[in-house]
mmCIF file of C-alpha atoms in Angstrom:
data_model
loop_
_atom_site.group_PDB
_atom_site.id
_atom_site.type_symbol
_atom_site.label_atom_id
_atom_site.label_comp_id
_atom_site.label_asym_id
_atom_site.label_seq_id
_atom_site.Cartn_x
_atom_site.Cartn_y
_atom_site.Cartn_z
ATOM 1 C CA UNK A 224 -178.049 1.218 -5.858
ATOM 2 C CA UNK A 225 -176.882 2.926 -2.692
ATOM 3 C CA UNK A 226 -179.133 5.443 -1.219
ATOM 4 C CA UNK A 227 -178.724 9.095 -0.850
ATOM 5 C CA UNK A 228 -178.583 11.247 1.963
ATOM 6 C CA UNK A 229 -177.734 15.444 1.316
ATOM 7 C CA UNK A 230 -177.999 17.226 5.129
ATOM 8 C CA UNK A 231 -178.025 20.672 5.639
ATOM 9 C CA UNK A 232 -174.714 20.169 8.464
ATOM 10 C CA UNK A 233 -173.083 18.989 5.620
ATOM 11 C CA UNK A 234 -173.637 21.591 2.909
ATOM 12 C CA UNK A 235 -174.118 24.727 4.895
ATOM 13 C CA UNK A 236 -172.068 26.910 7.180
ATOM 14 C CA UNK A 237 -172.653 30.828 8.296
ATOM 15 C CA UNK A 238 -170.424 32.778 6.409
ATOM 16 C CA UNK A 239 -168.694 36.388 7.398
ATOM 17 C CA UNK A 240 -170.993 38.104 5.106
ATOM 18 C CA UNK A 241 -174.121 36.745 6.279
ATOM 19 C CA UNK A 242 -172.777 37.368 9.922
ATOM 20 C CA UNK A 243 -171.915 41.342 8.441
ATOM 21 C CA UNK A 244 -175.581 41.422 7.278
ATOM 22 C CA UNK A 245 -177.457 40.957 10.776
ATOM 23 C CA UNK A 246 -174.783 42.864 12.325
ATOM 24 C CA UNK A 247 -175.983 45.858 9.886
ATOM 25 C CA UNK A 248 -179.391 45.047 10.333
ATOM 26 C CA UNK A 249 -178.825 45.486 14.174
ATOM 27 C CA UNK A 250 -177.210 48.480 13.631
ATOM 28 C CA UNK A 251 -180.352 49.487 11.112
ATOM 29 C CA UNK A 252 -182.207 48.650 14.685
ATOM 30 C CA UNK A 253 -179.834 50.926 16.535
ATOM 31 C CA UNK A 254 -180.546 53.996 14.947
ATOM 32 C CA UNK A 255 -184.443 53.462 14.854
ATOM 33 C CA UNK A 256 -185.378 52.291 18.260
ATOM 34 C CA UNK A 257 -183.333 55.870 18.840
ATOM 35 C CA UNK A 258 -185.407 57.913 17.172
ATOM 36 C CA UNK A 259 -188.269 56.805 18.339
ATOM 37 C CA UNK A 260 -188.583 53.091 20.222
ATOM 38 C CA UNK A 261 -186.340 53.416 22.781
ATOM 39 C CA UNK A 262 -184.646 50.819 24.325
ATOM 40 C CA UNK A 263 -187.313 48.586 25.458
ATOM 41 C CA UNK A 264 -188.140 48.970 21.593
ATOM 42 C CA UNK A 265 -184.938 48.004 20.994
ATOM 43 C CA UNK A 266 -184.412 45.415 22.863
ATOM 44 C CA UNK A 267 -187.280 43.922 21.471
ATOM 45 C CA UNK A 268 -186.325 44.164 17.617
ATOM 46 C CA UNK A 269 -182.672 42.941 18.686
ATOM 47 C CA UNK A 270 -184.294 39.861 20.084
ATOM 48 C CA UNK A 271 -186.586 39.755 17.910
ATOM 49 C CA UNK A 272 -183.925 39.646 14.857
ATOM 50 C CA UNK A 273 -181.521 36.784 16.861
ATOM 51 C CA UNK A 274 -184.517 35.342 17.513
ATOM 52 C CA UNK A 275 -185.455 34.530 13.873
ATOM 53 C CA UNK A 276 -181.947 34.539 12.458
ATOM 54 C CA UNK A 277 -180.786 31.246 14.929
ATOM 55 C CA UNK A 278 -184.433 29.846 13.887
ATOM 56 C CA UNK A 279 -183.113 29.451 10.791
ATOM 57 C CA UNK A 280 -180.057 28.597 10.868
ATOM 58 C CA UNK A 281 -181.559 25.489 13.032
ATOM 59 C CA UNK A 282 -183.836 25.034 10.786
ATOM 60 C CA UNK A 283 -181.471 24.961 7.447
ATOM 61 C CA UNK A 284 -178.951 22.846 9.627
ATOM 62 C CA UNK A 285 -180.925 20.048 10.149
ATOM 63 C CA UNK A 286 -182.634 19.984 6.635
ATOM 64 C CA UNK A 287 -181.707 16.555 4.628
ATOM 65 C CA UNK A 288 -183.746 14.734 1.524
ATOM 66 C CA UNK A 289 -183.088 11.045 1.413
ATOM 67 C CA UNK A 290 -182.823 8.931 -1.771
ATOM 68 C CA UNK A 291 -184.251 5.086 -2.084
ATOM 69 C CA UNK A 292 -186.240 2.943 -3.224
ATOM 70 C CA UNK A 293 -189.312 3.829 -1.552
ATOM 71 C CA UNK A 294 -188.990 7.790 -3.132
ATOM 72 C CA UNK A 295 -187.856 10.607 -2.262
ATOM 73 C CA UNK A 296 -188.056 11.777 1.654
ATOM 74 C CA UNK A 297 -186.967 15.678 2.243
ATOM 75 C CA UNK A 298 -187.268 17.179 5.679
ATOM 76 C CA UNK A 299 -186.691 21.228 6.677
ATOM 77 C CA UNK A 300 -185.729 20.260 10.367
ATOM 78 C CA UNK A 301 -188.758 19.501 12.126
ATOM 79 C CA UNK A 302 -189.921 15.970 12.473
ATOM 80 C CA UNK A 303 -188.970 13.217 10.325
ATOM 81 C CA UNK A 304 -190.151 14.463 6.958
ATOM 82 C CA UNK A 305 -192.353 13.786 4.104
ATOM 83 C CA UNK A 306 -191.886 10.130 2.012
ATOM 84 C CA UNK A 307 -193.344 11.244 -2.140
ATOM 85 C CA UNK A 308 -192.926 7.381 -3.849
ATOM 86 C CA UNK A 309 -191.472 7.612 -7.000
ATOM 87 C CA UNK A 310 -194.933 7.085 -8.734
ATOM 88 C CA UNK A 311 -196.005 10.376 -7.733
ATOM 89 C CA UNK A 312 -193.098 12.680 -8.689
ATOM 90 C CA UNK A 313 -193.606 13.647 -12.473
ATOM 91 C CA UNK A 314 -190.085 15.131 -13.372
ATOM 92 C CA UNK A 315 -186.347 16.452 -11.742
ATOM 93 C CA UNK A 316 -184.960 18.772 -12.371
ATOM 94 C CA UNK A 317 -182.366 21.612 -11.506
ATOM 95 C CA UNK A 318 -183.485 25.056 -11.000
ATOM 96 C CA UNK A 319 -180.457 27.875 -11.546
ATOM 97 C CA UNK A 320 -180.721 31.412 -10.375
ATOM 98 C CA UNK A 321 -178.567 34.595 -11.191
ATOM 99 C CA UNK A 322 -178.860 36.560 -8.104
ATOM 100 C CA UNK A 323 -176.173 38.709 -5.988
ATOM 101 C CA UNK A 324 -173.557 38.347 -8.543
ATOM 102 C CA UNK A 325 -173.651 34.539 -8.799
ATOM 103 C CA UNK A 326 -175.444 31.651 -9.078
ATOM 104 C CA UNK A 327 -177.664 28.956 -7.268
ATOM 105 C CA UNK A 328 -178.221 26.091 -8.251
ATOM 106 C CA UNK A 329 -180.577 23.263 -6.451
ATOM 107 C CA UNK A 330 -182.186 20.409 -7.555
ATOM 108 C CA UNK A 331 -186.512 20.403 -7.366
ATOM 109 C CA UNK A 332 -188.814 17.745 -8.324
ATOM 110 C CA UNK A 333 -192.277 18.264 -9.432
ATOM 111 C CA UNK A 334 -195.585 16.296 -8.123
ATOM 112 C CA UNK A 335 -198.643 14.354 -9.621
ATOM 113 C CA UNK A 336 -200.370 17.666 -8.125
ATOM 114 C CA UNK A 337 -198.396 19.949 -9.712
ATOM 115 C CA UNK A 338 -196.527 21.128 -6.525
ATOM 116 C CA UNK A 339 -192.571 21.473 -5.919
ATOM 117 C CA UNK A 340 -190.540 20.968 -3.801
ATOM 118 C CA UNK A 341 -186.815 21.437 -3.754
ATOM 119 C CA UNK A 342 -184.733 19.003 -2.034
ATOM 120 C CA UNK A 343 -182.420 20.256 0.668
ATOM 121 C CA UNK A 344 -179.103 20.221 1.239
ATOM 122 C CA UNK A 345 -178.910 19.242 -2.603
ATOM 123 C CA UNK A 346 -177.450 22.720 -3.817
ATOM 124 C CA UNK A 347 -174.615 24.453 -5.005
ATOM 125 C CA UNK A 348 -173.932 28.343 -5.179
ATOM 126 C CA UNK A 349 -171.044 30.975 -4.971
ATOM 127 C CA UNK A 350 -171.756 31.267 -0.879
ATOM 128 C CA UNK A 351 -172.064 26.661 -0.865
ATOM 129 C CA UNK A 352 -169.655 25.303 -3.456
ATOM 130 C CA UNK A 353 -170.569 21.865 -4.144
ATOM 131 C CA UNK A 354 -167.802 20.128 -6.212
ATOM 132 C CA UNK A 355 -170.169 16.526 -7.200
ATOM 133 C CA UNK A 356 -173.674 18.662 -7.847
ATOM 134 C CA UNK A 357 -174.180 17.292 -11.311
ATOM 135 C CA UNK A 358 -172.623 13.992 -10.317
ATOM 136 C CA UNK A 359 -175.099 13.835 -7.146
ATOM 137 C CA UNK A 360 -177.791 15.864 -9.739
ATOM 138 C CA UNK A 361 -177.086 12.495 -11.675
ATOM 139 C CA UNK A 362 -177.833 10.050 -9.477
ATOM 140 C CA UNK A 363 -180.886 11.306 -7.632
ATOM 141 C CA UNK A 364 -182.417 11.526 -11.515
ATOM 142 C CA UNK A 365 -181.130 7.715 -12.067
ATOM 143 C CA UNK A 366 -182.988 6.632 -8.955
ATOM 144 C CA UNK A 367 -186.366 8.491 -10.479
ATOM 145 C CA UNK A 368 -185.725 7.414 -14.085
ATOM 146 C CA UNK A 369 -185.254 3.649 -12.884
ATOM 147 C CA UNK A 370 -188.021 3.579 -10.707
ATOM 148 C CA UNK A 371 -190.137 4.886 -13.192
ATOM 149 C CA UNK A 372 -192.340 4.428 -16.473
ATOM 150 C CA UNK A 373 -191.171 6.889 -19.133
ATOM 151 C CA UNK A 374 -194.975 7.879 -19.543
ATOM 152 C CA UNK A 375 -194.962 9.078 -15.963
ATOM 153 C CA UNK A 376 -192.539 11.348 -17.058
ATOM 154 C CA UNK A 377 -193.950 15.108 -17.347
ATOM 155 C CA UNK A 378 -192.454 18.072 -17.840
ATOM 156 C CA UNK A 379 -193.763 20.754 -16.337
ATOM 157 C CA UNK A 380 -194.492 23.888 -17.868
ATOM 158 C CA UNK A 381 -193.031 27.364 -16.896
ATOM 159 C CA UNK A 382 -195.043 29.386 -14.808
ATOM 160 C CA UNK A 383 -194.369 33.324 -13.594
ATOM 161 C CA UNK A 384 -193.163 32.280 -9.831
ATOM 162 C CA UNK A 385 -190.356 30.251 -11.649
ATOM 163 C CA UNK A 386 -189.159 33.659 -12.303
ATOM 164 C CA UNK A 387 -189.121 34.546 -8.383
ATOM 165 C CA UNK A 388 -186.405 33.869 -6.166
ATOM 166 C CA UNK A 389 -186.302 32.628 -2.457
ATOM 167 C CA UNK A 390 -183.826 36.222 -2.525
ATOM 168 C CA UNK A 391 -186.400 37.847 -4.230
ATOM 169 C CA UNK A 392 -189.152 36.785 -2.070
ATOM 170 C CA UNK A 393 -187.158 37.622 1.542
ATOM 171 C CA UNK A 394 -185.751 40.900 -0.258
ATOM 172 C CA UNK A 395 -189.614 42.222 -0.248
ATOM 173 C CA UNK A 396 -190.560 40.530 2.950
ATOM 174 C CA UNK A 397 -188.066 42.786 4.204
ATOM 175 C CA UNK A 398 -188.566 46.034 2.111
ATOM 176 C CA UNK A 399 -192.318 45.576 3.305
ATOM 177 C CA UNK A 400 -191.296 44.750 7.361
ATOM 178 C CA UNK A 401 -189.231 47.734 6.878
ATOM 179 C CA UNK A 402 -191.431 49.924 5.433
ATOM 180 C CA UNK A 403 -194.278 48.842 8.096
ATOM 181 C CA UNK A 404 -191.470 49.414 10.667
ATOM 182 C CA UNK A 405 -190.893 53.848 9.381
ATOM 183 C CA UNK A 406 -194.548 53.869 8.603
ATOM 184 C CA UNK A 407 -195.387 52.766 13.019
ATOM 185 C CA UNK A 408 -192.576 54.969 14.028
ATOM 186 C CA UNK A 409 -193.502 58.076 12.215
ATOM 187 C CA UNK A 410 -197.591 57.558 13.140
ATOM 188 C CA UNK A 411 -196.077 57.344 16.865
ATOM 189 C CA UNK A 412 -195.171 60.602 17.095
ATOM 190 C CA UNK A 413 -197.341 63.769 18.469
#
């Protein structure tokens, strides 16, 4: 079988909705700065926001997954990646999450130590449609089934964290950071 490679740069492109969210965030920071932080505070906030957004885009575009005879190699944008041999991979499935009025599906693998890893570059969503997603998932699963014994394949039990999506975690983190910044501004005023 042929080695499979899924690269972030082939799948992910910034969308207008993402740029609009960034613009709204910068405007909100501008209002916060006008009421307490001043020009210097706004420059720090805006610079930090743009730097983190740029870093996130850079890492996403550089991420990739490779499926081959030695196992599955995952790289999240830094270094050469980490290879998980077939004998350590216990299960492979698709996680589908309903979010923001649409669905998002990503292939993930479960490792012998109980951890799970999503395969970067192998995703289907309304924002990043992938017409061949099901076919690619079946190709990855075929590699796994041909490379492992049936007795080594163990479906994991569902946990609470399976219900918490990355989007929900990001929204909660953003709310906590915004509340912290608002509290800082309020407490700083005389």
